[in-house]
PDB file of C-alpha atoms in Angstrom:
ATOM      1  CA  MET A   1      99.672  97.201 163.250  1.00 74.00           C
ATOM      2  CA  GLY A   2      97.029  99.639 161.810  1.00 74.00           C
ATOM      3  CA  GLN A   3      99.218 102.763 162.302  1.00 82.00           C
ATOM      4  CA  ILE A   4     102.377 100.875 160.281  1.00 82.00           C
ATOM      5  CA  LEU A   5      99.398  99.870 157.567  1.00 78.00           C
ATOM      6  CA  SER A   6      98.346 103.092 157.547  1.00 82.00           C
ATOM      7  CA  THR A   7     102.186 104.665 157.392  1.00 84.00           C
ATOM      8  CA  LEU A   8     102.808 102.230 154.604  1.00 81.00           C
ATOM      9  CA  ILE A   9     100.330 103.359 152.584  1.00 83.00           C
ATOM     10  CA  THR A  10     100.824 106.870 152.736  1.00 84.00           C
ATOM     11  CA  CYS A  11     104.866 106.427 152.027  1.00 77.00           C
ATOM     12  CA  ARG A  12     103.435 104.336 148.670  1.00 82.00           C
ATOM     13  CA  LYS A  13     101.221 106.920 147.451  1.00 80.00           C
ATOM     14  CA  GLU A  14     103.832 109.514 148.100  1.00 79.00           C
ATOM     15  CA  ARG A  15     106.510 107.713 145.590  1.00 78.00           C
ATOM     16  CA  TYR A  16     103.799 106.940 143.397  1.00 76.00           C
ATOM     17  CA  LEU A  17     103.365 110.516 142.903  1.00 71.00           C
ATOM     18  CA  ALA A  18     106.727 111.526 143.279  1.00 70.00           C
ATOM     19  CA  GLY A  19     107.406 108.767 139.982  1.00 69.00           C
ATOM     20  CA  TYR A  20     104.046 109.946 137.862  1.00 63.00           C
ATOM     21  CA  TYR A  21     105.111 113.481 138.134  1.00 62.00           C
ATOM     22  CA  ARG A  22     108.777 113.221 137.313  1.00 60.00           C
ATOM     23  CA  VAL A  23     109.891 115.266 134.959  1.00 51.00           C
ATOM     24  CA  GLU A  24     110.267 112.825 131.529  1.00 48.00           C
ATOM     25  CA  SER A  25     108.401 109.942 133.595  1.00 48.00           C
ATOM     26  CA  ARG A  26     105.819 109.190 131.101  1.00 50.00           C
ATOM     27  CA  LEU A  27     105.950 108.915 127.319  1.00 50.00           C
ATOM     28  CA  SER A  28     106.272 111.845 124.700  1.00 51.00           C
ATOM     29  CA  ARG A  29     103.158 111.649 122.580  1.00 49.00           C
ATOM     30  CA  GLU A  30     103.466 113.765 119.553  1.00 50.00           C
ATOM     31  CA  CYS A  31     101.427 112.390 116.649  1.00 51.00           C
ATOM     32  CA  GLU A  32     100.646 113.862 113.174  1.00 65.00           C
ATOM     33  CA  GLU A  33      97.239 114.148 113.726  1.00 77.00           C
ATOM     34  CA  PRO A  34      96.496 117.517 115.759  1.00 80.00           C
ATOM     35  CA  GLU A  35      92.973 116.466 117.269  1.00 82.00           C
ATOM     36  CA  LEU A  36      95.130 113.387 118.778  1.00 85.00           C
ATOM     37  CA  THR A  37      97.663 115.598 119.886  1.00 84.00           C
ATOM     38  CA  ARG A  38      95.212 118.024 122.091  1.00 82.00           C
ATOM     39  CA  LEU A  39      93.498 114.570 123.695  1.00 85.00           C
ATOM     40  CA  ALA A  40      96.764 112.916 124.410  1.00 83.00           C
ATOM     41  CA  PHE A  41      97.618 115.513 127.074  1.00 82.00           C
ATOM     42  CA  GLN A  42      94.287 115.065 129.038  1.00 87.00           C
ATOM     43  CA  LEU A  43      93.953 111.322 128.946  1.00 88.00           C
ATOM     44  CA  SER A  44      95.518 108.282 130.458  1.00 87.00           C
ATOM     45  CA  ASN A  45      98.162 106.215 128.146  1.00 87.00           C
ATOM     46  CA  PHE A  46      96.175 103.629 128.137  1.00 90.00           C
ATOM     47  CA  ALA A  47      93.053 105.206 127.077  1.00 90.00           C
ATOM     48  CA  PHE A  48      95.084 107.115 124.401  1.00 91.00           C
ATOM     49  CA  GLU A  49      96.070 104.354 122.837  1.00 92.00           C
ATOM     50  CA  LEU A  50      92.935 102.787 122.625  1.00 94.00           C
ATOM     51  CA  VAL A  51      91.323 105.818 121.259  1.00 93.00           C
ATOM     52  CA  SER A  52      94.450 106.242 118.219  1.00 91.00           C
ATOM     53  CA  ARG A  53      93.433 102.868 117.407  1.00 93.00           C
ATOM     54  CA  GLU A  54      90.012 103.913 116.842  1.00 93.00           C
ATOM     55  CA  HIS A  55      90.714 106.814 115.703  1.00 92.00           C
ATOM     56  CA  SER A  56      93.002 105.194 112.436  1.00 90.00           C
ATOM     57  CA  SER A  57      90.634 102.487 112.199  1.00 89.00           C
ATOM     58  CA  ALA A  58      87.990 105.452 111.181  1.00 90.00           C
ATOM     59  CA  THR A  59      90.233 107.660 109.518  1.00 87.00           C
ATOM     60  CA  GLY A  60      92.729 105.750 108.120  1.00 85.00           C
ATOM     61  CA  ARG A  61      93.028 104.392 104.298  1.00 85.00           C
ATOM     62  CA  ASN A  62      91.562 101.314 105.134  1.00 83.00           C
ATOM     63  CA  ALA A  63      88.212 102.818 106.774  1.00 85.00           C
ATOM     64  CA  ASP A  64      85.384 101.657 104.358  1.00 86.00           C
ATOM     65  CA  TYR A  65      81.861 101.848 105.996  1.00 91.00           C
ATOM     66  CA  VAL A  66      78.427 101.458 104.186  1.00 91.00           C
ATOM     67  CA  VAL A  67      76.535 104.042 106.536  1.00 91.00           C
ATOM     68  CA  ASP A  68      72.552 104.381 106.406  1.00 92.00           C
ATOM     69  CA  ILE A  69      71.425 107.354 108.030  1.00 88.00           C
ATOM     70  CA  GLN A  70      67.972 107.866 109.314  1.00 88.00           C
ATOM     71  CA  VAL A  71      66.663 110.650 111.813  1.00 85.00           C
ATOM     72  CA  ASP A  72      68.417 110.129 115.086  1.00 87.00           C
ATOM     73  CA  THR A  73      70.619 106.635 114.541  1.00 91.00           C
ATOM     74  CA  ALA A  74      72.788 105.263 111.705  1.00 92.00           C
ATOM     75  CA  ARG A  75      73.512 101.698 110.944  1.00 94.00           C
ATOM     76  CA  VAL A  76      77.125 101.657 109.924  1.00 94.00           C
ATOM     77  CA  GLU A  77      78.305  98.575 108.002  1.00 93.00           C
ATOM     78  CA  SER A  78      81.633  97.107 107.471  1.00 90.00           C
ATOM     79  CA  PRO A  79      81.522  95.469 103.790  1.00 89.00           C
ATOM     80  CA  ILE A  80      84.415  93.684 105.030  1.00 86.00           C
ATOM     81  CA  SER A  81      83.594  91.641 108.047  1.00 87.00           C
ATOM     82  CA  GLY A  82      79.328  91.755 107.277  1.00 90.00           C
ATOM     83  CA  ARG A  83      79.114  93.441 110.909  1.00 92.00           C
ATOM     84  CA  ALA A  84      76.649  96.609 111.475  1.00 94.00           C
ATOM     85  CA  HIS A  85      76.491  98.595 114.546  1.00 94.00           C
ATOM     86  CA  LEU A  86      73.744 101.285 115.266  1.00 94.00           C
ATOM     87  CA  VAL A  87      75.354 104.800 116.244  1.00 93.00           C
ATOM     88  CA  ASN A  88      72.829 106.894 118.283  1.00 92.00           C
ATOM     89  CA  VAL A  89      73.855 110.826 116.398  1.00 86.00           C
ATOM     90  CA  ARG A  90      72.559 112.604 119.242  1.00 86.00           C
ATOM     91  CA  MET A  91      74.089 110.656 122.294  1.00 89.00           C
ATOM     92  CA  CYS A  92      77.541 109.844 120.325  1.00 88.00           C
ATOM     93  CA  THR A  93      77.025 106.559 121.397  1.00 92.00           C
ATOM     94  CA  CYS A  94      77.390 102.858 119.792  1.00 94.00           C
ATOM     95  CA  ASP A  95      76.268  99.205 120.136  1.00 94.00           C
ATOM     96  CA  CYS A  96      79.367  97.572 119.514  1.00 94.00           C
ATOM     97  CA  ASN A  97      81.237  95.490 122.027  1.00 93.00           C
ATOM     98  CA  PHE A  98      84.452  98.522 122.107  1.00 93.00           C
ATOM     99  CA  MET A  99      82.216 101.159 123.195  1.00 92.00           C
ATOM    100  CA  ALA A 100      80.363  98.873 125.830  1.00 92.00           C
ATOM    101  CA  THR A 101      83.661  97.735 127.552  1.00 92.00           C
ATOM    102  CA  CYS A 102      85.693 100.531 127.480  1.00 88.00           C
ATOM    103  CA  PRO A 103      83.244 103.434 127.218  1.00 89.00           C
ATOM    104  CA  LEU A 104      85.205 105.405 124.740  1.00 92.00           C
ATOM    105  CA  PRO A 105      84.348 106.501 121.580  1.00 92.00           C
ATOM    106  CA  CYS A 106      84.823 103.885 118.885  1.00 93.00           C
ATOM    107  CA  ARG A 107      86.112 103.943 115.299  1.00 93.00           C
ATOM    108  CA  HIS A 108      81.961 103.714 113.987  1.00 93.00           C
ATOM    109  CA  VAL A 109      80.936 107.192 115.986  1.00 93.00           C
ATOM    110  CA  MET A 110      84.187 108.284 114.646  1.00 92.00           C
ATOM    111  CA  TYR A 111      83.779 107.634 110.798  1.00 92.00           C
ATOM    112  CA  MET A 112      80.270 109.583 111.159  1.00 89.00           C
ATOM    113  CA  GLN A 113      82.115 112.633 112.721  1.00 87.00           C
ATOM    114  CA  SER A 114      84.352 112.355 109.585  1.00 86.00           C
ATOM    115  CA  ILE A 115      82.234 111.513 106.898  1.00 84.00           C
ATOM    116  CA  TYR A 116      79.693 114.293 107.694  1.00 80.00           C
ATOM    117  CA  ASN A 117      81.880 116.697 108.515  1.00 75.00           C
ATOM    118  CA  TYR A 118      81.757 117.693 112.575  1.00 78.00           C
ATOM    119  CA  GLU A 119      83.863 119.847 113.700  1.00 77.00           C
ATOM    120  CA  THR A 120      86.146 117.558 115.361  1.00 80.00           C
ATOM    121  CA  VAL A 121      86.662 113.340 114.564  1.00 82.00           C
ATOM    122  CA  VAL A 122      87.270 112.341 117.776  1.00 84.00           C
ATOM    123  CA  LEU A 123      84.553 113.527 120.324  1.00 84.00           C
ATOM    124  CA  PRO A 124      85.214 116.066 123.335  1.00 83.00           C
ATOM    125  CA  LEU A 125      86.049 115.966 126.288  1.00 83.00           C
ATOM    126  CA  ARG A 126      82.846 116.003 127.871  1.00 83.00           C
ATOM    127  CA  PHE A 127      82.066 112.528 126.518  1.00 85.00           C
ATOM    128  CA  PHE A 128      84.765 110.773 128.191  1.00 87.00           C
ATOM    129  CA  GLU A 129      84.293 109.093 130.963  1.00 87.00           C
ATOM    130  CA  THR A 130      85.989 110.734 134.011  1.00 86.00           C
ATOM    131  CA  ARG A 131      88.480 107.303 134.927  1.00 84.00           C
ATOM    132  CA  TRP A 132      89.524 108.167 131.595  1.00 87.00           C
ATOM    133  CA  ILE A 133      90.904 111.781 132.201  1.00 86.00           C
ATOM    134  CA  ASP A 134      94.464 112.694 134.097  1.00 82.00           C
ATOM    135  CA  GLN A 135      93.472 115.210 136.296  1.00 80.00           C
ATOM    136  CA  SER A 136      90.440 114.082 137.163  1.00 79.00           C
ATOM    137  CA  PRO A 137      89.504 115.112 140.429  1.00 77.00           C
ATOM    138  CA  GLU A 138      88.183 110.740 140.953  1.00 75.00           C
ATOM    139  CA  ASN A 139      91.291 109.670 139.700  1.00 71.00           C
ATOM    140  CA  ASN A 140      93.885 112.058 142.427  1.00 72.00           C
ATOM    141  CA  ILE A 141      94.699 109.059 145.246  1.00 69.00           C
ATOM    142  CA  ASP A 142      95.663 112.053 147.408  1.00 74.00           C
ATOM    143  CA  THR A 143      92.273 113.586 148.163  1.00 74.00           C
ATOM    144  CA  VAL A 144      90.724 110.146 147.493  1.00 66.00           C
ATOM    145  CA  GLU A 145      90.649 107.347 149.534  1.00 71.00           C
ATOM    146  CA  VAL A 146      92.619 103.980 148.135  1.00 66.00           C
ATOM    147  CA  LEU A 147      90.535 100.361 149.731  1.00 68.00           C
ATOM    148  CA  LEU A 148      92.634  97.783 150.070  1.00 69.00           C
ATOM    149  CA  GLY A 149      92.228  95.133 148.007  1.00 64.00           C
ATOM    150  CA  GLY A 150      90.777  91.542 148.795  1.00 58.00           C
ATOM    151  CA  LEU A 151      91.137  88.475 147.372  1.00 54.00           C
ATOM    152  CA  LYS A 152      88.421  86.503 145.678  1.00 57.00           C
ATOM    153  CA  GLN A 153      88.228  82.966 146.189  1.00 57.00           C
ATOM    154  CA  GLY A 154      86.779  79.944 143.640  1.00 58.00           C
ATOM    155  CA  CYS A 155      86.370  76.562 143.112  1.00 61.00           C
ATOM    156  CA  VAL A 156      87.384  75.180 139.480  1.00 56.00           C
ATOM    157  CA  LEU A 157      85.737  71.893 138.902  1.00 61.00           C
ATOM    158  CA  GLN A 158      87.897  69.236 137.066  1.00 60.00           C
ATOM    159  CA  GLY A 159      86.496  67.977 133.863  1.00 58.00           C
ATOM    160  CA  PRO A 160      87.984  63.848 132.986  1.00 61.00           C
ATOM    161  CA  LYS A 161      91.645  64.326 132.365  1.00 60.00           C
ATOM    162  CA  ARG A 162      91.825  63.883 128.831  1.00 57.00           C
ATOM    163  CA  LYS A 163      94.898  63.619 126.607  1.00 57.00           C
ATOM    164  CA  LEU A 164      96.543  66.533 124.803  1.00 52.00           C
ATOM    165  CA  TYR A 165      97.518  64.746 122.164  1.00 52.00           C
ATOM    166  CA  PRO A 166      95.628  61.696 120.908  1.00 55.00           C
ATOM    167  CA  ALA A 167      97.514  58.970 120.262  1.00 54.00           C
ATOM    168  CA  LEU A 168      97.807  58.130 116.113  1.00 51.00           C
ATOM    169  CA  THR A 169      96.518  54.645 114.910  1.00 47.00           C
TER     170      THR A 169
END
């Protein structure tokens, strides 16, 4: 039984890799922005979509932030929403939810890069976690052990039953 599972997993890996590396199996990522075009072929599709949306929010015509810069940090506030975020200028990090959940460059960091004329608006690849980089050795399922998933069971407590639409009186 164990050898059958091992064979099935190996066949599945080979099928996945054949489809992944097949010519024209991945979307073309040509964009108008040269920085994003260079980055597009290095990141996964999902990560690239996230970064390009953040980039357009940081450099597009609707990008409008009030920046208060100190020594190592900058306070970036949106006048529309009133939300403020702290950007660490040296580390290129931000305290926003996007950067906390996705560890990718956020619009606040990119906005700081753009208004202070940094060499690039999009951060260099060394600021990206390896899980987002296509050619990272960690993402090569030929060399890394792929663990079997498990099922986590939980218990959901039911509350008192309520009517979805209360009767009109």
